[in-house]
XYZ file of C-alpha atoms in Angstrom:
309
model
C 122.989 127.186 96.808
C 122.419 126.650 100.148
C 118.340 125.925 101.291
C 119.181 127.970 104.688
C 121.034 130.427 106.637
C 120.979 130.797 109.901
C 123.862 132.876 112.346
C 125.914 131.511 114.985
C 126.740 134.243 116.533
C 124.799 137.328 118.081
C 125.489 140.400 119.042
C 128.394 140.903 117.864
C 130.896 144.294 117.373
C 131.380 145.845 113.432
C 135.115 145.015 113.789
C 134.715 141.655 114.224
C 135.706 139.035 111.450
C 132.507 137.246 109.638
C 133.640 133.333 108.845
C 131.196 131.619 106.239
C 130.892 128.050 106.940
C 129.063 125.291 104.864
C 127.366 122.550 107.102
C 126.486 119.234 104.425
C 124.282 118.036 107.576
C 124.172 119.077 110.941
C 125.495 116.129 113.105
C 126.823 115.509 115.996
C 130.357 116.795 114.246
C 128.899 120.409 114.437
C 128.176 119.988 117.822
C 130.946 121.739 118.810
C 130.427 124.815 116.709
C 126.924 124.736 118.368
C 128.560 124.777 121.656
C 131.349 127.597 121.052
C 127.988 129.485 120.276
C 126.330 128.917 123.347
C 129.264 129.677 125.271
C 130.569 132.930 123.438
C 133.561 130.929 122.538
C 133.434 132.744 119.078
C 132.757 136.334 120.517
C 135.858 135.674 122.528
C 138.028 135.202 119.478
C 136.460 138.436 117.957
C 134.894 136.541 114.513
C 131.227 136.364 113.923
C 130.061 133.252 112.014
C 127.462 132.544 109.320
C 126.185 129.036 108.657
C 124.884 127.256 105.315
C 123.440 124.258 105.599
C 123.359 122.318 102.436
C 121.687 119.042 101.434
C 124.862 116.591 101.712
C 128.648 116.850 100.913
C 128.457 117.359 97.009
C 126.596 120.436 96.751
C 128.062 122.515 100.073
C 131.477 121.274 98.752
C 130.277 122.671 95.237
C 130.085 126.016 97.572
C 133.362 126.349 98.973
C 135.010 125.331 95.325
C 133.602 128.559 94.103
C 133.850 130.929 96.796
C 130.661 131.175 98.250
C 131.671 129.936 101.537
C 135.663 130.070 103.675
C 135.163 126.967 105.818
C 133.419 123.951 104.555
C 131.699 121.157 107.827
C 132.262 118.027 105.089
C 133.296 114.450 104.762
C 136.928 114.520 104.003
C 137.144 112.656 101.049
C 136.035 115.947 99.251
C 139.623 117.482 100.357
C 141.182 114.435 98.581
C 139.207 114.952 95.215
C 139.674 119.032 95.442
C 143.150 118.598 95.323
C 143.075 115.749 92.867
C 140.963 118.199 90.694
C 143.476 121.359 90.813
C 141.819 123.021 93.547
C 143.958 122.677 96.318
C 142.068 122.312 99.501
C 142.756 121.220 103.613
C 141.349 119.526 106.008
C 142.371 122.142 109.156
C 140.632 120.154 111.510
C 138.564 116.992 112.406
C 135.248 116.935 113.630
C 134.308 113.253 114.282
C 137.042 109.997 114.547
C 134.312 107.225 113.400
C 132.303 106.496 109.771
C 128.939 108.217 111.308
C 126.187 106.210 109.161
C 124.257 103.048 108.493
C 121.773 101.917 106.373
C 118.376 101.372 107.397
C 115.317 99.295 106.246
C 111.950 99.045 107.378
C 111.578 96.206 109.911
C 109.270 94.111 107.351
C 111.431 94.800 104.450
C 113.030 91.642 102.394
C 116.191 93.168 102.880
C 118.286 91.877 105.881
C 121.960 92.507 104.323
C 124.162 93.595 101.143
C 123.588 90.606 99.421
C 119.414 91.248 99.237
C 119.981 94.687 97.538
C 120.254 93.492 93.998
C 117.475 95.388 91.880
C 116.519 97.622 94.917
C 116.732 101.369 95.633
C 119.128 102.869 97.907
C 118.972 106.387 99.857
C 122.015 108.118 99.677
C 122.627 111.928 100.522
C 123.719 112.982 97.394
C 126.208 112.064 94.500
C 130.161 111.348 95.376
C 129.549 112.300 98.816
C 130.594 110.083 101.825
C 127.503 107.558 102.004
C 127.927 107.379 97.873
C 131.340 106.210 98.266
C 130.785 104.232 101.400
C 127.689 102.401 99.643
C 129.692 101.563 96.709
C 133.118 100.292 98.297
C 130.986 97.593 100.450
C 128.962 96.390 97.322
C 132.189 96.291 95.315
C 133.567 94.360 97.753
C 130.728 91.934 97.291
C 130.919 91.474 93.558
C 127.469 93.699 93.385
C 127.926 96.382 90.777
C 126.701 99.702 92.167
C 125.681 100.966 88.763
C 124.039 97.546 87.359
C 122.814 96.129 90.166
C 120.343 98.431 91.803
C 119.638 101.868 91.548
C 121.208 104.944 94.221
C 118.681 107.549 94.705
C 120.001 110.926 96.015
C 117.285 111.916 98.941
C 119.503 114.444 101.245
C 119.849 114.098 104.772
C 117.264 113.295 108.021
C 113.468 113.755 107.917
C 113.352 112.916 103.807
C 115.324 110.486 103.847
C 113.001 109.381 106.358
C 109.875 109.774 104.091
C 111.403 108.444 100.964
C 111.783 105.403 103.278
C 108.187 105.197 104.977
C 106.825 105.591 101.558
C 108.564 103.038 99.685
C 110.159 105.398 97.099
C 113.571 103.799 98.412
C 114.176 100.332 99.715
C 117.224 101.247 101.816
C 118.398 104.673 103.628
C 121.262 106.320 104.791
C 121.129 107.804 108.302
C 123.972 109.134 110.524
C 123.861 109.781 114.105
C 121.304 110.785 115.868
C 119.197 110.151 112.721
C 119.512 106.388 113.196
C 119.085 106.379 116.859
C 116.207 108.721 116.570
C 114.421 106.294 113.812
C 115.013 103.538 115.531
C 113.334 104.300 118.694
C 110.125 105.479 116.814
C 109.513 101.903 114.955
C 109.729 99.009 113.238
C 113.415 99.669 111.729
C 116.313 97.156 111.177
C 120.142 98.314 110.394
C 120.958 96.243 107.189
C 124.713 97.775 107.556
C 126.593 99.982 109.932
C 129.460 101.702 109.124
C 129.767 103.768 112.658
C 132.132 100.982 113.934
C 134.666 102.143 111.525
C 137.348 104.106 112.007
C 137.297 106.975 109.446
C 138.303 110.342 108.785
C 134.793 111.224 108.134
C 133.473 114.957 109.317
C 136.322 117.353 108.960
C 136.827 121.447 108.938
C 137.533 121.989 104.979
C 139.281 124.891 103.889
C 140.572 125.966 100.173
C 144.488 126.820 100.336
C 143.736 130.357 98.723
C 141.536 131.480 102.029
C 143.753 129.970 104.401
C 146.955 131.886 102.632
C 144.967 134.919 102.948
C 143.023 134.109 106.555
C 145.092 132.500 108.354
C 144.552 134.216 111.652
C 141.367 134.514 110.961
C 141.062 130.309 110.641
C 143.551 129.797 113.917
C 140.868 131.881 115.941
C 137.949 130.186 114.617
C 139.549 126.689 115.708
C 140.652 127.850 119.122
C 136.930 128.329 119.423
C 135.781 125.304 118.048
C 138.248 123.112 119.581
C 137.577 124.602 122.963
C 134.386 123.456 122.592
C 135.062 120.129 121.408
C 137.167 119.451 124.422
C 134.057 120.920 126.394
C 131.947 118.438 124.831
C 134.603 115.248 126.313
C 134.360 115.832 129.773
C 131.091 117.832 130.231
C 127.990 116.154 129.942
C 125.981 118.882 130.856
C 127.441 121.006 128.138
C 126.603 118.032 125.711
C 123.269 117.658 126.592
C 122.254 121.962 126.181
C 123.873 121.545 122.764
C 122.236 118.642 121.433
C 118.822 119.852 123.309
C 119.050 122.742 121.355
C 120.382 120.776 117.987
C 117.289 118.374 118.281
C 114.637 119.679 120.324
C 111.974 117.306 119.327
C 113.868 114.505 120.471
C 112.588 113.288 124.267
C 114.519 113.102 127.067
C 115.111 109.122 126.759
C 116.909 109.446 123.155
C 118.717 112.933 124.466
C 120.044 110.929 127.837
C 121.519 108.002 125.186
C 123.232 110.353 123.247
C 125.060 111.912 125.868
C 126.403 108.545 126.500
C 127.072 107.632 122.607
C 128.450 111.153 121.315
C 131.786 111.265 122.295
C 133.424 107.904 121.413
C 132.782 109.708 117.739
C 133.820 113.066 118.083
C 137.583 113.708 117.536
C 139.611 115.096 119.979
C 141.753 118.341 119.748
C 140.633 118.734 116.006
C 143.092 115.364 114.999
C 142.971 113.709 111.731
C 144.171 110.326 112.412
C 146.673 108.663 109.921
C 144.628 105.699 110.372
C 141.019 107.252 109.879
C 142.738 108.415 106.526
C 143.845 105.508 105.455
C 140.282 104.279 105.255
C 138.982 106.869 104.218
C 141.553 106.546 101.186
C 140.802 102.575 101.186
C 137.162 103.775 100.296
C 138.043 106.464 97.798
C 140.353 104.340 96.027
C 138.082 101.908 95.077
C 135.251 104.046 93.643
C 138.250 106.470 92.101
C 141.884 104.628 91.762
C 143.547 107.982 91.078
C 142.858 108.922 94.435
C 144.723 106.292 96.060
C 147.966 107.879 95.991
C 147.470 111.050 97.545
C 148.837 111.008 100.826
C 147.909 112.034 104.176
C 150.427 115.016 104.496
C 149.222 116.464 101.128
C 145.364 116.560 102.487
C 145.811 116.963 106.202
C 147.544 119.942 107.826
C 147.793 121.149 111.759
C 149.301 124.316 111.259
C 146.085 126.162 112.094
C 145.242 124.062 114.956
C 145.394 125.366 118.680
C 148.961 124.896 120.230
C 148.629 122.868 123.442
């Protein structure tokens, strides 16, 4: 169920198509949905959309499965195990290009790597989602058994995954971007890992094959918008900084000016899924689920719905 609704769209005529998307975090990937807002990129394509925001992949994914929602803002590794699972499901579009998280430790904290996790607690955003997996391939990879060898607690996203660290009730945390830039800056923090340098088909458009069958107009006109804003977001900085002013507004404009300079090496371009973002991504999966391994990128991916240049 999601814990809020709010509309991205205003003002907007009866005959116009209603899209409901799923957000598992807002991030800098729905920046661009943000932005086809602001500039009545939607209301140009005639479609009003709703937004969900959910706390993490598992449960907004959970959403879409059933029906609640058309368009799902998740990690793409949830495409791979709807599909594994019988319900067949497509990434239409990609949001960001790069892994966008690390993990995070308070400054006087023990920990200073992998290794010094053993018997600790780590943050993640919720079961199977992307920092789950992520966690678990680099402590495999280690020897450190995720299920023996500490304990994953499932905090959600930002501000309490935030808490949960300032009050000890987790060791470790999971924060994507701007979260870690924005903790950083406002103490004593160390990254103990950072996955952001990796490339990774990691916030994606998700859509179930039975609504794009039956929508598929409907999904073409809501990329043209949110691609148009995308490729607003590469070569406008002004248009990046209203949309993440708006997206964080308690951030100052210190952290705000950085981002504008760190957003778009991360954001994907056109709405591509790179074949070598997905092999990672499958790299990952495939260690935490071997029957996922074999599922390839044509069977997950598709750019029929995407804007024609």
């Amino acid at each position: 169920m999601a814990v809020g609704v709010s509309a991205l769209t205003g003002g907007v005529a009866e005959a116009q198509t209603s899209i409901k998307v799923g957000v598992a975090q807002s991030s800098i990937g729905t920046l661009p949905l943000l932005t086809a807002e602001q500039n009545g990129y939607f209301a140009d394509e005639q479609i009003e959309v709703e937004t969900f925001q959910f706390r993490g992949g598992a449960p907004a994914v959970q959403a879409l499965a059933s029906g609640s929602i058309d368009i799902c803002v998740c990690a793409g590794d949830h495409a791979v195990r709807l599909r594994s699972r019988g319900l067949p499901a497509k990434i239409i579009a990609g949001l960001t290009e790069r892994h966008g998280y690390a993990m995070l430790a308070l400054g006087t904290s023990e920990v200073s790597g992998l290794g010094d996790l053993l018997g600790k607690r780590l943050g993640i955003t919720s079961p199977g989602s992307l920092t789950d997996n992520s966690a678990r391939y680099v402590l495999s990879d280690l020897g450190i058994d995720p299920d023996r060898d500490l304990t994953f607690a499932s905090i959600g996203v930002g501000i309490p995954m935030k808490a949960a660290l300032d009050t000890g009730a987790i060791d470790v945390g999971l924060f994507t971007t701007p979260d870690v830039q924005a903790v950083m800056a406002g103490g004593d923090y160390k990254i103990i890992h950072d996955f952001r340098t990796w490339g990774y088909t990691a916030l994606d458009l998700i859509a179930r094959e039975r609504f794009l069958n039956s929508n598929g107009d409907h999904a073409r006109a809501f990329l043209r918008a949110v691609i148009r804003a995308q490729d607003l977001l590469h070569v406008d900085a002004v248009a990046l900084e209203n949309a993440l002013t708006e997206m964080y507004p308690t951030f100052d404009a210190a952290l705000i000016e950085q981002l504008v300079v760190d957003v778009p090496e991360s954001l994907a371009r056109g709405g591509e899924v790179s074949q070598d973002g997905y092999n990672r991504m499958i790299m990952v999966l495939g260690a935490v689920e071997p029957e996922l391994s074999e599922i390839p990128y044509g069977d997950v991916v598709t750019r029929a719905y995407l804007p024609v240049p």
